[in-house]
């Protein structure tokens, strides 16, 4: 006969030891942290320059349609174009302007705080062990909910799945590869 496999439930202290080890591995080395923060600041500056250029180009395109509308109005007053053609083109140009305004709005709403938040996340990862050890039970649970997603148990072993970007920080720590590529967003390469 087939006997059911006995389930081994880990003790709380066994899980906590594994959590502590994980949090220690999330710590960004002291010598690397300032470099990463500086790179984030540099990337933020480049992003701002790109944003300014893009907004300028969108505004120039918007103004081009505005000039066309004004010239077309003069042509309509002079009788060079019919009311029907004027209305048709005006509708086209106004739609193009609306599309450009929407693009400008979406561009302006882009998360300008991304790099500031990324810097805070690096700091959180760096201090996660320290925060965990000095916290009460509810705060520990909250920290782990923030860092982990869908973790599992394999026998008595915790199989953690870290949220982004903490998974990338752990990978960088394991590989000692802290260099962020030109298009990096702290995500691990796949």
PDB file of C-alpha atoms in Angstrom:
ATOM      1  CA  UNK A   1       0.000   0.000   0.000  1.00  0.00           C
ATOM      2  CA  UNK A   2       0.959   3.616  -0.644  1.00  0.00           C
ATOM      3  CA  UNK A   3       1.661   5.549   2.519  1.00  0.00           C
ATOM      4  CA  UNK A   4       1.026   9.295   2.528  1.00  0.00           C
ATOM      5  CA  UNK A   5       4.157  11.393   2.637  1.00  0.00           C
ATOM      6  CA  UNK A   6       4.678  13.010   5.999  1.00  0.00           C
ATOM      7  CA  UNK A   7       4.530  16.796   5.789  1.00  0.00           C
ATOM      8  CA  UNK A   8       7.438  18.509   7.506  1.00  0.00           C
ATOM      9  CA  UNK A   9       6.411  21.896   8.788  1.00  0.00           C
ATOM     10  CA  UNK A  10       9.302  24.204   9.598  1.00  0.00           C
ATOM     11  CA  UNK A  11       9.628  25.863  12.931  1.00  0.00           C
ATOM     12  CA  UNK A  12       9.194  29.624  13.058  1.00  0.00           C
ATOM     13  CA  UNK A  13      12.842  30.147  13.979  1.00  0.00           C
ATOM     14  CA  UNK A  14      13.934  28.073  10.949  1.00  0.00           C
ATOM     15  CA  UNK A  15      11.977  30.325   8.603  1.00  0.00           C
ATOM     16  CA  UNK A  16      13.223  33.438  10.369  1.00  0.00           C
ATOM     17  CA  UNK A  17      16.839  32.304   9.919  1.00  0.00           C
ATOM     18  CA  UNK A  18      16.212  31.975   6.180  1.00  0.00           C
ATOM     19  CA  UNK A  19      14.502  35.375   6.030  1.00  0.00           C
ATOM     20  CA  UNK A  20      17.414  37.001   7.871  1.00  0.00           C
ATOM     21  CA  UNK A  21      19.899  35.406   5.457  1.00  0.00           C
ATOM     22  CA  UNK A  22      17.849  36.661   2.504  1.00  0.00           C
ATOM     23  CA  UNK A  23      17.685  40.190   3.915  1.00  0.00           C
ATOM     24  CA  UNK A  24      21.415  40.225   4.559  1.00  0.00           C
ATOM     25  CA  UNK A  25      21.933  39.262   0.904  1.00  0.00           C
ATOM     26  CA  UNK A  26      19.807  42.233  -0.165  1.00  0.00           C
ATOM     27  CA  UNK A  27      22.233  44.666   1.402  1.00  0.00           C
ATOM     28  CA  UNK A  28      23.971  46.777  -1.211  1.00  0.00           C
ATOM     29  CA  UNK A  29      27.692  47.030  -0.448  1.00  0.00           C
ATOM     30  CA  UNK A  30      28.631  50.395   1.110  1.00  0.00           C
ATOM     31  CA  UNK A  31      31.183  51.142  -1.614  1.00  0.00           C
ATOM     32  CA  UNK A  32      28.624  50.458  -4.379  1.00  0.00           C
ATOM     33  CA  UNK A  33      25.603  52.343  -3.003  1.00  0.00           C
ATOM     34  CA  UNK A  34      26.895  55.893  -3.672  1.00  0.00           C
ATOM     35  CA  UNK A  35      27.892  54.901  -7.223  1.00  0.00           C
ATOM     36  CA  UNK A  36      24.443  53.471  -7.924  1.00  0.00           C
ATOM     37  CA  UNK A  37      22.718  56.548  -6.509  1.00  0.00           C
ATOM     38  CA  UNK A  38      24.974  58.799  -8.623  1.00  0.00           C
ATOM     39  CA  UNK A  39      24.195  56.782 -11.728  1.00  0.00           C
ATOM     40  CA  UNK A  40      20.477  57.121 -10.981  1.00  0.00           C
ATOM     41  CA  UNK A  41      20.925  60.894 -10.641  1.00  0.00           C
ATOM     42  CA  UNK A  42      22.810  61.042 -13.947  1.00  0.00           C
ATOM     43  CA  UNK A  43      20.127  58.952 -15.630  1.00  0.00           C
ATOM     44  CA  UNK A  44      17.489  61.283 -14.169  1.00  0.00           C
ATOM     45  CA  UNK A  45      19.301  64.296 -15.648  1.00  0.00           C
ATOM     46  CA  UNK A  46      19.409  62.600 -19.072  1.00  0.00           C
ATOM     47  CA  UNK A  47      15.735  61.750 -18.780  1.00  0.00           C
ATOM     48  CA  UNK A  48      14.916  65.386 -17.994  1.00  0.00           C
ATOM     49  CA  UNK A  49      16.904  66.561 -21.025  1.00  0.00           C
ATOM     50  CA  UNK A  50      15.035  64.070 -23.208  1.00  0.00           C
ATOM     51  CA  UNK A  51      11.726  65.244 -21.726  1.00  0.00           C
ATOM     52  CA  UNK A  52      12.553  68.895 -22.500  1.00  0.00           C
ATOM     53  CA  UNK A  53      13.560  68.066 -26.083  1.00  0.00           C
ATOM     54  CA  UNK A  54      10.447  65.977 -26.674  1.00  0.00           C
ATOM     55  CA  UNK A  55       8.130  68.624 -25.229  1.00  0.00           C
ATOM     56  CA  UNK A  56       9.799  71.274 -27.400  1.00  0.00           C
ATOM     57  CA  UNK A  57       9.295  69.131 -30.519  1.00  0.00           C
ATOM     58  CA  UNK A  58       5.652  68.473 -29.670  1.00  0.00           C
ATOM     59  CA  UNK A  59       5.057  72.190 -29.036  1.00  0.00           C
ATOM     60  CA  UNK A  60       6.692  73.092 -32.372  1.00  0.00           C
ATOM     61  CA  UNK A  61       4.444  70.593 -34.151  1.00  0.00           C
ATOM     62  CA  UNK A  62       1.390  72.045 -32.363  1.00  0.00           C
ATOM     63  CA  UNK A  63       2.400  75.585 -33.368  1.00  0.00           C
ATOM     64  CA  UNK A  64       2.843  74.457 -36.984  1.00  0.00           C
ATOM     65  CA  UNK A  65      -0.812  73.390 -37.076  1.00  0.00           C
ATOM     66  CA  UNK A  66      -1.855  76.630 -35.364  1.00  0.00           C
ATOM     67  CA  UNK A  67      -0.056  78.640 -38.080  1.00  0.00           C
ATOM     68  CA  UNK A  68      -1.755  76.574 -40.769  1.00  0.00           C
ATOM     69  CA  UNK A  69      -5.154  77.258 -39.192  1.00  0.00           C
ATOM     70  CA  UNK A  70      -4.457  81.013 -39.120  1.00  0.00           C
ATOM     71  CA  UNK A  71      -3.266  81.069 -42.750  1.00  0.00           C
ATOM     72  CA  UNK A  72      -6.211  78.966 -43.816  1.00  0.00           C
ATOM     73  CA  UNK A  73      -8.598  81.407 -42.093  1.00  0.00           C
ATOM     74  CA  UNK A  74      -7.083  84.292 -44.054  1.00  0.00           C
ATOM     75  CA  UNK A  75      -7.518  82.231 -47.251  1.00  0.00           C
ATOM     76  CA  UNK A  76     -11.147  81.621 -46.332  1.00  0.00           C
ATOM     77  CA  UNK A  77     -11.722  85.358 -45.734  1.00  0.00           C
ATOM     78  CA  UNK A  78     -10.044  86.139 -49.071  1.00  0.00           C
ATOM     79  CA  UNK A  79     -12.249  83.565 -50.792  1.00  0.00           C
ATOM     80  CA  UNK A  80      -9.291  81.350 -51.798  1.00  0.00           C
ATOM     81  CA  UNK A  81     -10.909  78.255 -50.243  1.00  0.00           C
ATOM     82  CA  UNK A  82     -14.512  77.228 -49.753  1.00  0.00           C
ATOM     83  CA  UNK A  83     -16.236  77.018 -46.389  1.00  0.00           C
ATOM     84  CA  UNK A  84     -16.527  73.250 -46.887  1.00  0.00           C
ATOM     85  CA  UNK A  85     -12.761  72.829 -47.459  1.00  0.00           C
ATOM     86  CA  UNK A  86     -12.032  75.176 -44.574  1.00  0.00           C
ATOM     87  CA  UNK A  87     -14.267  73.192 -42.192  1.00  0.00           C
ATOM     88  CA  UNK A  88     -12.760  69.891 -43.326  1.00  0.00           C
ATOM     89  CA  UNK A  89      -9.144  71.039 -42.892  1.00  0.00           C
ATOM     90  CA  UNK A  90      -9.937  72.859 -39.651  1.00  0.00           C
ATOM     91  CA  UNK A  91     -11.337  69.624 -38.238  1.00  0.00           C
ATOM     92  CA  UNK A  92      -8.220  67.699 -39.347  1.00  0.00           C
ATOM     93  CA  UNK A  93      -5.837  70.276 -37.894  1.00  0.00           C
ATOM     94  CA  UNK A  94      -7.749  70.574 -34.600  1.00  0.00           C
ATOM     95  CA  UNK A  95      -7.712  66.757 -34.260  1.00  0.00           C
ATOM     96  CA  UNK A  96      -3.942  66.736 -34.856  1.00  0.00           C
ATOM     97  CA  UNK A  97      -3.546  69.458 -32.214  1.00  0.00           C
ATOM     98  CA  UNK A  98      -5.686  67.479 -29.747  1.00  0.00           C
ATOM     99  CA  UNK A  99      -3.486  64.426 -30.334  1.00  0.00           C
ATOM    100  CA  UNK A 100      -0.370  66.531 -29.723  1.00  0.00           C
ATOM    101  CA  UNK A 101      -1.863  68.015 -26.540  1.00  0.00           C
ATOM    102  CA  UNK A 102      -2.650  64.514 -25.320  1.00  0.00           C
ATOM    103  CA  UNK A 103       0.930  63.405 -26.011  1.00  0.00           C
ATOM    104  CA  UNK A 104       2.264  66.449 -24.130  1.00  0.00           C
ATOM    105  CA  UNK A 105      -0.017  65.734 -21.185  1.00  0.00           C
ATOM    106  CA  UNK A 106       0.995  62.072 -21.060  1.00  0.00           C
ATOM    107  CA  UNK A 107       4.649  63.028 -21.307  1.00  0.00           C
ATOM    108  CA  UNK A 108       4.267  65.535 -18.485  1.00  0.00           C
ATOM    109  CA  UNK A 109       2.535  62.977 -16.294  1.00  0.00           C
ATOM    110  CA  UNK A 110       5.380  60.500 -16.755  1.00  0.00           C
ATOM    111  CA  UNK A 111       6.775  59.566 -13.385  1.00  0.00           C
ATOM    112  CA  UNK A 112       9.393  62.242 -12.832  1.00  0.00           C
ATOM    113  CA  UNK A 113      10.142  60.717  -9.438  1.00  0.00           C
ATOM    114  CA  UNK A 114      11.244  57.345 -10.837  1.00  0.00           C
ATOM    115  CA  UNK A 115      14.932  57.789 -10.045  1.00  0.00           C
ATOM    116  CA  UNK A 116      14.224  59.322  -6.669  1.00  0.00           C
ATOM    117  CA  UNK A 117      12.028  56.306  -5.874  1.00  0.00           C
ATOM    118  CA  UNK A 118      14.687  53.941  -7.226  1.00  0.00           C
ATOM    119  CA  UNK A 119      17.197  55.550  -4.891  1.00  0.00           C
ATOM    120  CA  UNK A 120      14.811  55.021  -1.958  1.00  0.00           C
ATOM    121  CA  UNK A 121      14.306  51.383  -2.961  1.00  0.00           C
ATOM    122  CA  UNK A 122      18.072  50.841  -3.037  1.00  0.00           C
ATOM    123  CA  UNK A 123      18.296  52.339   0.425  1.00  0.00           C
ATOM    124  CA  UNK A 124      15.426  50.125   1.647  1.00  0.00           C
ATOM    125  CA  UNK A 125      17.108  47.015   0.241  1.00  0.00           C
ATOM    126  CA  UNK A 126      20.376  48.097   1.816  1.00  0.00           C
ATOM    127  CA  UNK A 127      18.759  48.579   5.234  1.00  0.00           C
ATOM    128  CA  UNK A 128      16.142  45.779   5.067  1.00  0.00           C
ATOM    129  CA  UNK A 129      17.970  43.501   7.518  1.00  0.00           C
ATOM    130  CA  UNK A 130      18.501  46.341   9.981  1.00  0.00           C
ATOM    131  CA  UNK A 131      14.841  47.402   9.674  1.00  0.00           C
ATOM    132  CA  UNK A 132      13.636  43.821  10.088  1.00  0.00           C
ATOM    133  CA  UNK A 133      15.719  43.150  13.213  1.00  0.00           C
ATOM    134  CA  UNK A 134      14.580  46.367  14.916  1.00  0.00           C
ATOM    135  CA  UNK A 135      10.874  45.979  14.059  1.00  0.00           C
ATOM    136  CA  UNK A 136       7.891  44.542  15.864  1.00  0.00           C
ATOM    137  CA  UNK A 137       6.084  41.512  14.401  1.00  0.00           C
ATOM    138  CA  UNK A 138       3.484  43.512  12.412  1.00  0.00           C
ATOM    139  CA  UNK A 139       6.171  45.771  10.935  1.00  0.00           C
ATOM    140  CA  UNK A 140       8.221  42.711   9.985  1.00  0.00           C
ATOM    141  CA  UNK A 141       5.195  41.237   8.196  1.00  0.00           C
ATOM    142  CA  UNK A 142       4.605  44.517   6.369  1.00  0.00           C
ATOM    143  CA  UNK A 143       8.247  44.716   5.263  1.00  0.00           C
ATOM    144  CA  UNK A 144       8.178  41.129   3.995  1.00  0.00           C
ATOM    145  CA  UNK A 145       4.895  41.733   2.126  1.00  0.00           C
ATOM    146  CA  UNK A 146       6.595  44.695   0.439  1.00  0.00           C
ATOM    147  CA  UNK A 147       9.717  42.739  -0.511  1.00  0.00           C
ATOM    148  CA  UNK A 148       8.273  39.309  -1.308  1.00  0.00           C
ATOM    149  CA  UNK A 149       5.590  37.919  -3.583  1.00  0.00           C
ATOM    150  CA  UNK A 150       4.201  34.376  -3.757  1.00  0.00           C
ATOM    151  CA  UNK A 151       6.967  32.778  -1.702  1.00  0.00           C
ATOM    152  CA  UNK A 152       6.658  29.043  -1.105  1.00  0.00           C
ATOM    153  CA  UNK A 153       7.905  26.361   1.210  1.00  0.00           C
ATOM    154  CA  UNK A 154       9.792  23.351  -0.104  1.00  0.00           C
ATOM    155  CA  UNK A 155       9.840  21.068   2.876  1.00  0.00           C
ATOM    156  CA  UNK A 156      11.472  23.195   5.540  1.00  0.00           C
ATOM    157  CA  UNK A 157      13.061  25.574   3.040  1.00  0.00           C
ATOM    158  CA  UNK A 158      11.672  28.964   2.161  1.00  0.00           C
ATOM    159  CA  UNK A 159      11.636  29.557  -1.598  1.00  0.00           C
ATOM    160  CA  UNK A 160      11.363  33.328  -1.759  1.00  0.00           C
ATOM    161  CA  UNK A 161      10.219  35.287  -4.779  1.00  0.00           C
ATOM    162  CA  UNK A 162      11.238  38.899  -4.459  1.00  0.00           C
ATOM    163  CA  UNK A 163       9.318  41.825  -5.909  1.00  0.00           C
ATOM    164  CA  UNK A 164      11.034  43.977  -8.533  1.00  0.00           C
ATOM    165  CA  UNK A 165      13.561  45.569  -8.178  1.00  0.00           C
ATOM    166  CA  UNK A 166      14.625  43.599  -5.107  1.00  0.00           C
ATOM    167  CA  UNK A 167      15.070  40.474  -7.240  1.00  0.00           C
ATOM    168  CA  UNK A 168      17.584  42.369  -9.389  1.00  0.00           C
ATOM    169  CA  UNK A 169      19.397  43.680  -6.320  1.00  0.00           C
ATOM    170  CA  UNK A 170      19.724  40.141  -4.958  1.00  0.00           C
ATOM    171  CA  UNK A 171      20.998  38.907  -8.330  1.00  0.00           C
ATOM    172  CA  UNK A 172      23.523  41.765  -8.540  1.00  0.00           C
ATOM    173  CA  UNK A 173      24.690  40.964  -5.040  1.00  0.00           C
ATOM    174  CA  UNK A 174      25.137  37.273  -5.873  1.00  0.00           C
ATOM    175  CA  UNK A 175      26.984  37.966  -9.132  1.00  0.00           C
ATOM    176  CA  UNK A 176      28.772  41.084  -7.810  1.00  0.00           C
ATOM    177  CA  UNK A 177      27.773  42.795 -11.056  1.00  0.00           C
ATOM    178  CA  UNK A 178      26.537  46.220  -9.975  1.00  0.00           C
ATOM    179  CA  UNK A 179      27.074  47.944 -13.298  1.00  0.00           C
ATOM    180  CA  UNK A 180      23.813  49.264 -14.663  1.00  0.00           C
ATOM    181  CA  UNK A 181      23.571  49.160 -18.431  1.00  0.00           C
ATOM    182  CA  UNK A 182      22.519  52.173 -20.512  1.00  0.00           C
ATOM    183  CA  UNK A 183      18.916  50.978 -20.543  1.00  0.00           C
ATOM    184  CA  UNK A 184      18.860  49.344 -17.131  1.00  0.00           C
ATOM    185  CA  UNK A 185      15.928  49.794 -14.800  1.00  0.00           C
ATOM    186  CA  UNK A 186      17.246  47.554 -12.047  1.00  0.00           C
ATOM    187  CA  UNK A 187      15.518  44.549 -13.592  1.00  0.00           C
ATOM    188  CA  UNK A 188      17.491  41.343 -13.992  1.00  0.00           C
ATOM    189  CA  UNK A 189      18.388  40.367 -17.522  1.00  0.00           C
ATOM    190  CA  UNK A 190      16.214  37.592 -18.856  1.00  0.00           C
TER     191      UNK A 190
END
